[in-house]
Amino acid sequence: MSQTADTKEKPYKPTSPNSKLDFASIWEYDPAPESSDHVEIKDKYELFINGKFVKPSKGRYFKSTNPATNKVLTEFAEATQKDVDSAVKAARKAFEGEWSSISAKSRGKYLFRLARMLQERAREFAVLESMDGGKPIRESRDVDVPLAAAHFFYYAGWADKLDYAFPGKTPEPLGVCGQIIPWNFPLLMLAWKIAPALACGNTVVLKPAETTSLTAMKFAELVKDAGLPDGVVNIITGAGQTGAEIVNHKDIDKIAFTGSTGVGKLIQRSLAGTDKKFTLELGGKGAFIVFEDAAIDQAVEGVINAIFFNQGHVCCAGSRLLVQEGIADLLIRKLKDRMESLIVGDPLDKNTDIGAINSEQQYETINKYLEIGVEEGADVFQCKCSIPDAGYFIRPTLLTNVSQANTVVQEEIFGPVLTIQTFRTADEAIEKANNTPFGLAGGVWTDKGSKIFKVGSELRSGVVWANTYNKFDPTSPFGGYKESGVGREGGLHGLSAYLKLN
Ligand code: NAI
Ligand code: MG
């Protein structure tokens, strides 16, 4: 199928040895696995500003390690206030210039390109994601990278249909968006942020988390290869200080942040009184409610996925199991048996179920919570599996004999640690489920549709899964109540968060 080219649209010029796609035929995707066998990690990565890789103004770099081996992988540039300013200026210039002068259809085409390039280099991205962040390759290969590509595909489709998405309104982009993302789903969170922003005609300055910047810098190479106009996407690395410089920059129109509730509150405070728009996707303490009539073996698999997926570094993790009294003993026994079969270890091994904890800091945080749990009187069960000597690993853990007021029930642990409580009635389950400062996600397991409706409508959670858990789709909105955040990402809601709708 031929595309009518916008005269201002740049041709696709691959600079990487891995890019072999012919974008003339963008509808016929033919994966070429041999082309993505090569995984390259440079000694050092610069900042990606205005379409170029540039050195940081103060010449400072920080190390990034592989948490499974504790060996240094590479170094990233530390962006200063001056660098943030250059990135914002580049984004502003692109927003006012080339990016707003090309057609919406061309904008979509660039996003389709990025989606296809991610698919083409899926293996490379999956390997890098697992090396830098510690997640099992099975997850980065089957979840993170395909979903990241799916987000680009989904929002590419909206780019020239915004008028239809919001009938009766005149959708306009917001301008320059500052985007700060966490370390648990580095590439996927980049896609959640960049794809809708660009589809709506905005430009972006994105900062990945300091422990997992590798796939973002690889993505910067794709942006260059895809021929996006300079300054539309700027990717700068650094820690919290760099993030704060983005938040406080005067010429930014919107902040999109995913991360801890603590930093989310700081950002909200810094933005008070400014006219910057913001969306915050923060922590969670999801309840996983199992009724007596549930298919118990499936529910056990559900629990395993809800809490041990990505080592439990998941904001919507089902980290509190609420099980109806009559089946509690049986379910816990089956859960313990199943946990003994989990393989904890090398993230790059395809058989691994649970990889490395993302960083030393997070490893210490989780262990601190385990100590608190014991002090509060919890019983601890950990499976007997072996774990590697080097790197940061934690055995899958259950905490029983806990009560609603316990710290481990109230606070986000963000690790492979599940608390277990029992309940008698649906109302009691809902009350316990809602009784934390968070409201991001939850799940209900039952044979009865009526219970699904009751729990689904009474849980104060942005997402409620029924007889499944941790299922994601670009068409579906995601976000929280209470301290879990402000605004929604994904679907049409995620699109409206990047538009002025008058
Ligand atoms: P964090 O909130 O400090 O980091 C997330 C991102 O924010 C990173 O890119 C970081 O560089 C940036 N950042 C840090 N301070 C900032 C500031 N003052 N202004 C702007 N940006 C800033 O999260 P951290 O410390 O790595 O993890 C701590 C806890 O947060 C975890 O144990 C977990 O409970 C929670 N968390 C939740 C996530 C979620 O998906 N909801 C993701 C990551 C962490
Ligand atoms: Mg790392």
XYZ file of C-alpha atoms and ligand atoms in Angstrom:
547
model
C 0.000 0.000 0.000
C 1.479 3.332 -0.897
C 1.460 6.328 1.427
C 1.093 9.892 0.291
C 4.263 11.486 1.578
C 4.147 14.830 3.315
C 6.762 16.974 1.630
C 8.187 18.006 5.004
C 8.504 14.446 6.208
C 12.063 13.140 6.352
C 12.879 9.834 4.708
C 13.866 6.909 6.855
C 17.658 6.683 6.946
C 18.884 3.741 8.960
C 22.191 4.399 10.664
C 22.190 1.246 12.722
C 23.344 -2.088 11.317
C 20.184 -3.611 12.797
C 17.675 -1.474 10.949
C 16.625 -3.112 7.769
C 12.978 -2.201 7.538
C 11.669 -0.718 4.380
C 9.089 1.808 5.465
C 7.577 2.089 2.044
C 5.605 -1.005 2.928
C 4.743 -0.227 6.506
C 1.747 -2.524 6.619
C 3.666 -5.674 5.812
C 5.709 -6.434 8.856
C 8.225 -9.163 8.302
C 10.271 -9.792 11.422
C 13.914 -10.451 10.724
C 15.251 -12.134 13.843
C 18.774 -12.484 12.504
C 19.007 -8.719 12.264
C 18.591 -8.228 15.988
C 21.085 -10.767 17.253
C 23.625 -8.105 17.949
C 23.399 -6.487 21.385
C 25.745 -3.596 21.867
C 26.414 -1.745 25.108
C 28.652 1.302 24.807
C 31.076 2.290 27.574
C 29.307 5.591 27.932
C 26.050 7.225 26.833
C 25.626 10.935 26.165
C 22.464 13.028 26.401
C 20.065 13.032 23.466
C 19.170 16.658 22.846
C 17.924 18.263 19.652
C 18.509 15.101 17.616
C 22.148 14.755 18.670
C 24.104 12.878 21.291
C 25.829 15.578 23.344
C 28.134 15.591 26.346
C 26.736 16.799 29.686
C 27.679 20.417 30.466
C 29.626 19.534 33.644
C 31.181 16.422 32.093
C 29.868 14.188 34.881
C 28.740 10.584 34.393
C 27.262 7.981 36.725
C 27.570 4.204 36.621
C 24.787 1.754 35.956
C 25.088 -1.825 37.113
C 23.547 -5.152 36.291
C 21.751 -5.991 39.557
C 22.045 -9.736 38.901
C 25.856 -9.624 38.905
C 26.550 -6.297 40.588
C 28.970 -5.529 37.735
C 29.083 -2.132 36.064
C 27.377 -2.194 32.668
C 27.981 1.315 31.408
C 27.930 5.007 32.322
C 25.256 7.603 31.701
C 25.627 11.357 31.470
C 24.363 13.423 34.381
C 22.206 16.222 33.030
C 22.487 19.536 34.876
C 20.099 22.470 34.950
C 21.892 23.827 31.878
C 21.353 20.565 29.987
C 17.694 20.448 31.013
C 17.384 23.983 29.693
C 18.974 23.013 26.344
C 16.595 20.063 26.061
C 13.541 22.201 26.860
C 14.680 24.862 24.357
C 15.097 22.202 21.661
C 11.662 20.804 22.460
C 10.097 24.286 22.343
C 11.734 25.091 19.010
C 10.544 21.803 17.517
C 7.054 22.325 18.937
C 6.730 25.773 17.431
C 8.497 24.861 14.225
C 8.725 21.670 12.271
C 6.587 19.411 14.440
C 3.496 21.601 14.286
C 3.914 22.239 10.568
C 3.766 18.606 9.458
C 0.445 16.858 8.989
C -1.175 14.742 11.679
C -0.917 11.819 9.311
C 2.858 12.212 9.117
C 3.031 12.394 12.880
C 1.256 9.071 12.976
C 3.634 7.656 10.444
C 6.641 8.496 12.591
C 4.970 6.681 15.489
C 4.276 3.654 13.295
C 7.948 3.679 12.356
C 9.019 3.681 15.982
C 6.593 0.844 16.727
C 7.967 -1.252 13.917
C 11.569 -0.495 14.781
C 10.906 -1.645 18.336
C 9.467 -4.871 16.977
C 12.381 -5.341 14.664
C 14.876 -4.898 17.490
C 12.718 -6.590 20.112
C 15.307 -9.139 21.132
C 17.999 -6.537 21.615
C 15.687 -4.366 23.726
C 14.576 -7.367 25.794
C 18.146 -8.434 26.545
C 19.207 -4.908 27.492
C 16.142 -4.421 29.672
C 16.881 -7.627 31.571
C 20.574 -6.824 31.972
C 20.055 -3.297 33.218
C 17.044 -3.870 35.452
C 17.157 -7.521 36.516
C 13.798 -8.668 35.152
C 13.484 -12.182 33.674
C 14.036 -12.274 29.927
C 10.746 -14.117 29.527
C 8.959 -11.050 30.832
C 10.934 -8.427 28.914
C 10.581 -10.535 25.748
C 6.873 -11.388 26.109
C 5.505 -8.401 27.989
C 7.624 -5.243 28.157
C 8.876 -4.939 24.608
C 5.749 -6.135 22.728
C 3.548 -3.905 24.891
C 5.841 -0.930 24.315
C 5.500 -1.470 20.557
C 1.734 -1.914 20.977
C 1.497 1.498 22.649
C 3.238 3.140 19.721
C 0.959 1.325 17.269
C -2.154 2.268 19.214
C -1.351 5.966 19.553
C 0.005 6.152 16.000
C -3.513 5.300 14.882
C -5.033 8.212 16.821
C -2.657 10.899 15.514
C -4.827 11.902 12.543
C -8.168 11.099 14.226
C -8.139 13.420 17.238
C -11.204 15.305 16.003
C -13.104 12.013 15.954
C -11.777 11.005 19.358
C -13.267 14.127 20.920
C -16.330 15.141 18.887
C -17.389 18.753 19.215
C -14.002 19.794 20.614
C -10.948 21.324 18.998
C -8.052 19.246 20.274
C -4.758 21.103 20.511
C -1.411 19.904 21.872
C -0.206 21.239 25.229
C 3.357 22.036 24.141
C 6.541 20.788 25.811
C 6.042 17.806 28.128
C 8.510 16.828 30.848
C 8.303 13.109 31.526
C 9.936 11.288 34.426
C 9.772 7.528 34.580
C 10.675 4.774 37.067
C 12.878 1.702 36.926
C 10.340 -1.120 37.067
C 9.183 -1.014 33.405
C 11.734 1.306 31.792
C 10.918 0.886 28.100
C 7.205 0.352 28.644
C 6.858 3.479 30.760
C 8.779 5.391 28.098
C 6.213 4.174 25.554
C 3.277 5.094 27.837
C 4.707 8.608 28.041
C 6.140 9.351 24.592
C 3.555 7.694 22.319
C 0.422 9.654 23.380
C 2.385 12.903 23.781
C 3.684 12.754 20.216
C 0.399 11.526 18.748
C -1.207 14.703 20.099
C 1.495 16.920 18.589
C 3.523 17.690 21.721
C 7.284 17.480 22.082
C 9.000 15.814 25.023
C 11.928 15.864 27.412
C 12.071 12.451 29.061
C 14.226 11.274 31.935
C 14.541 7.548 32.654
C 15.366 6.291 36.162
C 19.025 6.301 37.110
C 19.325 2.510 37.548
C 17.690 1.690 34.206
C 18.512 4.211 31.492
C 19.875 1.799 28.902
C 16.776 1.041 26.836
C 15.834 4.726 26.825
C 19.206 5.605 25.298
C 18.776 2.783 22.768
C 15.364 4.209 22.006
C 17.041 7.577 21.348
C 18.980 5.813 18.582
C 15.677 4.655 17.073
C 14.354 8.204 17.208
C 17.386 9.320 15.221
C 17.054 6.432 12.757
C 13.353 7.086 12.309
C 14.172 10.587 11.101
C 11.999 12.425 13.627
C 12.568 16.170 13.391
C 15.274 17.353 15.805
C 14.051 18.257 19.274
C 10.720 16.404 19.151
C 12.075 13.748 21.514
C 14.862 14.631 23.937
C 16.127 12.017 26.386
C 18.306 13.091 29.261
C 19.739 10.977 32.048
C 20.354 11.750 35.695
C 18.943 11.142 39.159
C 16.349 12.941 41.297
C 18.037 16.341 40.963
C 17.752 16.212 37.168
C 14.095 15.200 37.554
C 13.500 18.174 39.838
C 15.135 20.520 37.272
C 12.641 19.279 34.688
C 9.699 19.754 37.051
C 10.816 23.291 37.915
C 11.679 24.458 34.402
C 9.544 27.475 33.536
C 8.973 26.617 29.896
C 7.402 23.199 30.423
C 3.654 22.858 29.877
C 3.026 19.467 31.405
C 4.704 17.031 33.796
C 3.981 13.325 33.543
C 5.497 11.333 36.384
C 5.461 7.682 37.392
C 7.232 6.705 40.583
C 6.980 6.800 44.343
C 4.163 8.529 46.189
C 6.792 10.510 48.137
C 8.293 12.084 45.010
C 4.799 12.500 43.522
C 3.851 14.654 46.508
C 7.037 16.727 46.129
C 6.213 17.312 42.461
C 2.631 18.296 43.231
C 3.946 20.810 45.750
C 6.431 22.287 43.264
C 3.692 22.653 40.651
C 1.150 24.292 42.954
C 0.370 27.786 41.712
C 1.849 27.222 38.252
C -0.283 26.603 35.183
C 1.559 23.391 34.308
C -0.677 20.407 33.814
C 0.320 17.138 35.411
C -0.441 13.452 35.660
C 1.001 11.367 38.469
C 1.031 7.607 38.559
C 2.214 6.576 41.994
C 2.298 3.607 44.327
C -0.212 0.907 45.129
C -1.105 -1.876 47.540
C -3.471 -3.963 45.439
C -5.860 -6.422 47.090
C -6.311 -9.826 45.521
C -9.644 -11.161 46.802
C -10.396 -14.878 46.525
C -13.894 -16.176 47.330
C -14.673 -19.754 48.344
C -16.354 -20.476 45.029
C -13.262 -19.557 42.945
C -11.437 -22.136 40.833
C -8.704 -22.617 43.370
C -5.828 -23.815 41.191
C -6.347 -20.947 38.767
C -6.518 -18.556 41.694
C -3.149 -19.867 42.924
C -1.617 -19.170 39.492
C -3.246 -15.747 39.635
C -1.600 -14.994 42.980
C 1.795 -16.083 41.655
C 1.431 -13.714 38.715
C -0.037 -10.893 40.800
C 2.835 -10.684 43.276
C 5.898 -12.319 41.727
C 5.680 -10.816 38.231
C 8.704 -8.531 37.825
C 9.930 -9.424 41.368
C 6.895 -7.580 42.724
C 8.284 -4.256 41.417
C 4.854 -3.459 40.060
C 2.743 -0.513 41.184
C -0.464 -2.470 40.540
C 0.871 -5.739 42.083
C -1.627 -7.812 44.024
C 0.464 -7.544 47.168
C -2.322 -8.267 49.677
C -4.106 -11.586 49.409
C -7.551 -11.563 50.997
C -8.916 -15.085 51.088
C -12.292 -16.274 52.344
C -11.914 -18.249 55.571
C -13.269 -21.597 54.396
C -10.548 -22.077 51.767
C -7.687 -20.184 53.395
C -5.734 -23.224 54.633
C -6.087 -25.090 51.352
C -5.163 -22.096 49.230
C -2.140 -21.227 51.330
C -0.942 -24.850 51.190
C -1.294 -24.943 47.421
C 0.386 -21.559 47.122
C 3.390 -22.721 49.158
C 3.691 -25.861 47.017
C 3.575 -23.809 43.853
C 6.152 -21.351 45.188
C 8.607 -24.215 45.693
C 8.636 -24.724 41.937
C 9.626 -21.121 41.131
C 13.088 -20.556 39.712
C 14.883 -17.521 41.109
C 18.082 -16.487 39.391
C 19.758 -15.353 36.193
C 17.427 -12.895 34.430
C 18.851 -13.924 31.061
C 17.890 -17.585 31.536
C 14.619 -18.317 29.756
C 13.517 -20.630 32.584
C 13.848 -18.002 35.276
C 10.595 -16.952 36.949
C 11.976 -14.338 39.312
C 15.016 -12.238 38.502
C 17.124 -9.763 40.453
C 15.930 -6.957 42.701
C 16.495 -3.766 40.712
C 19.071 -2.100 42.948
C 20.878 -2.347 46.248
C 18.642 0.420 47.568
C 15.467 -1.479 46.721
C 16.982 -4.705 48.122
C 17.537 -2.922 51.431
C 14.049 -1.433 51.395
C 12.439 -4.848 50.965
C 14.586 -6.424 53.673
C 13.729 -3.561 56.001
C 10.024 -4.299 55.456
C 10.625 -7.985 56.184
C 12.233 -7.028 59.498
C 9.330 -4.730 60.322
C 6.917 -7.544 59.486
C 8.663 -9.867 61.941
C 8.694 -7.159 64.637
C 4.965 -6.706 64.103
C 4.420 -10.426 64.681
C 4.057 -11.772 61.148
C 4.932 -15.376 60.308
C 7.353 -15.520 57.393
C 7.376 -18.239 54.755
C 10.071 -18.229 52.066
C 10.533 -20.944 49.484
C 13.643 -23.059 49.784
C 14.888 -22.312 46.269
C 18.564 -21.525 45.762
C 19.544 -17.971 44.916
C 22.775 -16.738 43.289
C 25.597 -15.543 45.543
C 26.294 -12.359 43.617
C 23.710 -9.705 42.867
C 20.484 -8.822 44.680
C 17.953 -11.618 45.047
C 15.093 -12.180 47.462
C 13.168 -15.435 47.804
C 9.436 -15.274 47.179
C 7.893 -14.529 50.560
C 4.522 -14.858 52.311
C 3.632 -12.940 55.461
C 0.764 -14.479 57.422
C -0.671 -13.590 60.829
C -0.782 -9.917 59.866
C -3.483 -7.382 60.642
C -4.860 -4.388 58.792
C -2.944 -1.863 60.890
C 0.455 -3.476 60.251
C 3.015 -1.480 58.287
C 3.513 -4.373 55.865
C -0.221 -4.301 55.059
C -0.403 -0.530 54.669
C 2.827 0.390 52.846
C 4.102 -0.478 49.398
C 6.968 -2.992 49.709
C 7.609 -3.237 45.951
C 9.183 -6.667 46.171
C 8.231 -10.377 46.019
C 6.407 -10.215 49.349
C 2.734 -11.067 49.800
C 0.691 -10.430 52.936
C -2.226 -12.777 53.594
C -5.420 -11.964 55.497
C -8.755 -13.750 55.675
C -12.333 -12.503 55.458
C -15.843 -13.884 56.003
C -18.163 -11.702 53.909
C -17.827 -9.714 50.694
C -18.366 -6.487 52.648
C -15.514 -7.335 54.982
C -13.223 -8.078 52.009
C -14.110 -4.768 50.361
C -13.601 -2.837 53.570
C -10.155 -4.359 54.073
C -9.249 -3.915 50.419
C -10.119 -0.210 50.527
C -8.442 0.427 53.848
C -4.994 1.660 52.744
C -3.841 5.074 51.475
C -3.698 3.665 47.928
C -6.231 2.856 45.208
C -4.490 1.707 42.061
C -5.515 -1.876 41.328
C -7.224 -4.929 42.706
C -8.506 -8.324 41.691
C -11.455 -10.569 42.460
C -11.635 -14.347 42.018
C -15.039 -15.986 42.074
C -17.387 -18.123 40.065
C -20.223 -15.623 40.539
C -20.762 -12.678 38.212
C -22.770 -10.894 40.922
C -19.739 -10.870 43.234
C -17.557 -9.561 40.442
C -19.952 -6.647 39.939
C -20.228 -5.944 43.648
C -16.490 -5.977 44.302
C -15.705 -4.261 40.995
C -18.000 -1.360 41.764
C -17.102 -0.970 45.430
C -13.309 -1.211 45.251
C -11.733 2.256 45.159
C -9.215 1.161 42.544
C -8.381 2.484 39.118
C -8.287 -1.078 37.778
C -10.151 -4.173 38.980
C -9.334 -7.467 37.301
C -11.737 -10.396 37.499
C -10.331 -13.948 37.489
C -7.092 -12.627 36.044
C -4.424 -10.151 37.087
C -1.733 -7.853 35.656
C -3.250 -7.772 32.183
C -2.387 -4.637 30.242
C -3.626 -3.199 26.998
C -2.963 0.176 25.361
C -6.695 0.756 24.834
C -7.479 0.586 28.523
C -7.093 3.518 30.936
C -4.801 3.065 33.935
C -4.357 5.220 37.021
C -5.231 5.593 40.651
C -7.423 7.015 43.388
C -6.186 8.549 46.637
C -2.389 8.432 47.034
C -2.001 6.297 43.916
C -2.062 9.346 41.709
C -3.847 11.848 39.538
C -5.039 11.369 35.965
C -5.146 8.373 33.651
C -2.806 6.918 31.045
C -3.762 4.579 28.219
C -6.730 4.610 25.864
C -8.648 7.788 25.093
C -8.129 9.024 28.647
C -4.381 8.902 28.058
C -4.828 10.886 24.876
C -6.910 13.606 26.523
C -4.165 14.062 29.135
C -1.939 15.492 26.369
C -4.485 17.835 24.806
C -6.235 21.117 25.364
C -9.849 20.275 24.669
C -11.840 23.417 23.985
P 11.452 7.530 42.828
O 10.078 8.044 42.862
O 12.507 8.254 43.603
O 11.982 7.461 41.302
C 11.173 7.544 40.162
C 11.741 8.579 39.200
O 11.659 9.875 39.771
C 13.203 8.380 38.837
O 13.380 8.708 37.475
C 13.907 9.401 39.727
O 15.150 9.819 39.220
C 12.925 10.530 39.718
N 13.011 11.448 40.857
C 13.489 11.201 42.106
N 13.373 12.297 42.874
C 12.815 13.261 42.110
C 12.424 14.619 42.345
N 12.594 15.204 43.533
N 11.848 15.310 41.332
C 11.645 14.730 40.137
N 12.003 13.458 39.855
C 12.578 12.726 40.822
O 11.399 6.027 43.285
P 12.546 5.168 44.018
O 13.166 5.937 45.140
O 13.448 4.654 42.997
O 11.686 3.969 44.643
C 11.168 4.092 45.967
C 9.813 3.440 46.098
O 8.905 4.059 45.206
C 9.758 1.983 45.704
O 10.123 1.167 46.775
C 8.323 1.815 45.329
O 7.553 1.589 46.505
C 7.948 3.152 44.749
N 7.961 3.152 43.269
C 6.772 3.074 42.613
C 6.745 3.015 41.246
C 5.473 2.908 40.505
O 5.464 2.389 39.405
N 4.377 3.403 41.010
C 7.974 3.007 40.453
C 9.177 3.161 41.221
C 9.146 3.203 42.593
Mg 21.046 -0.900 35.981
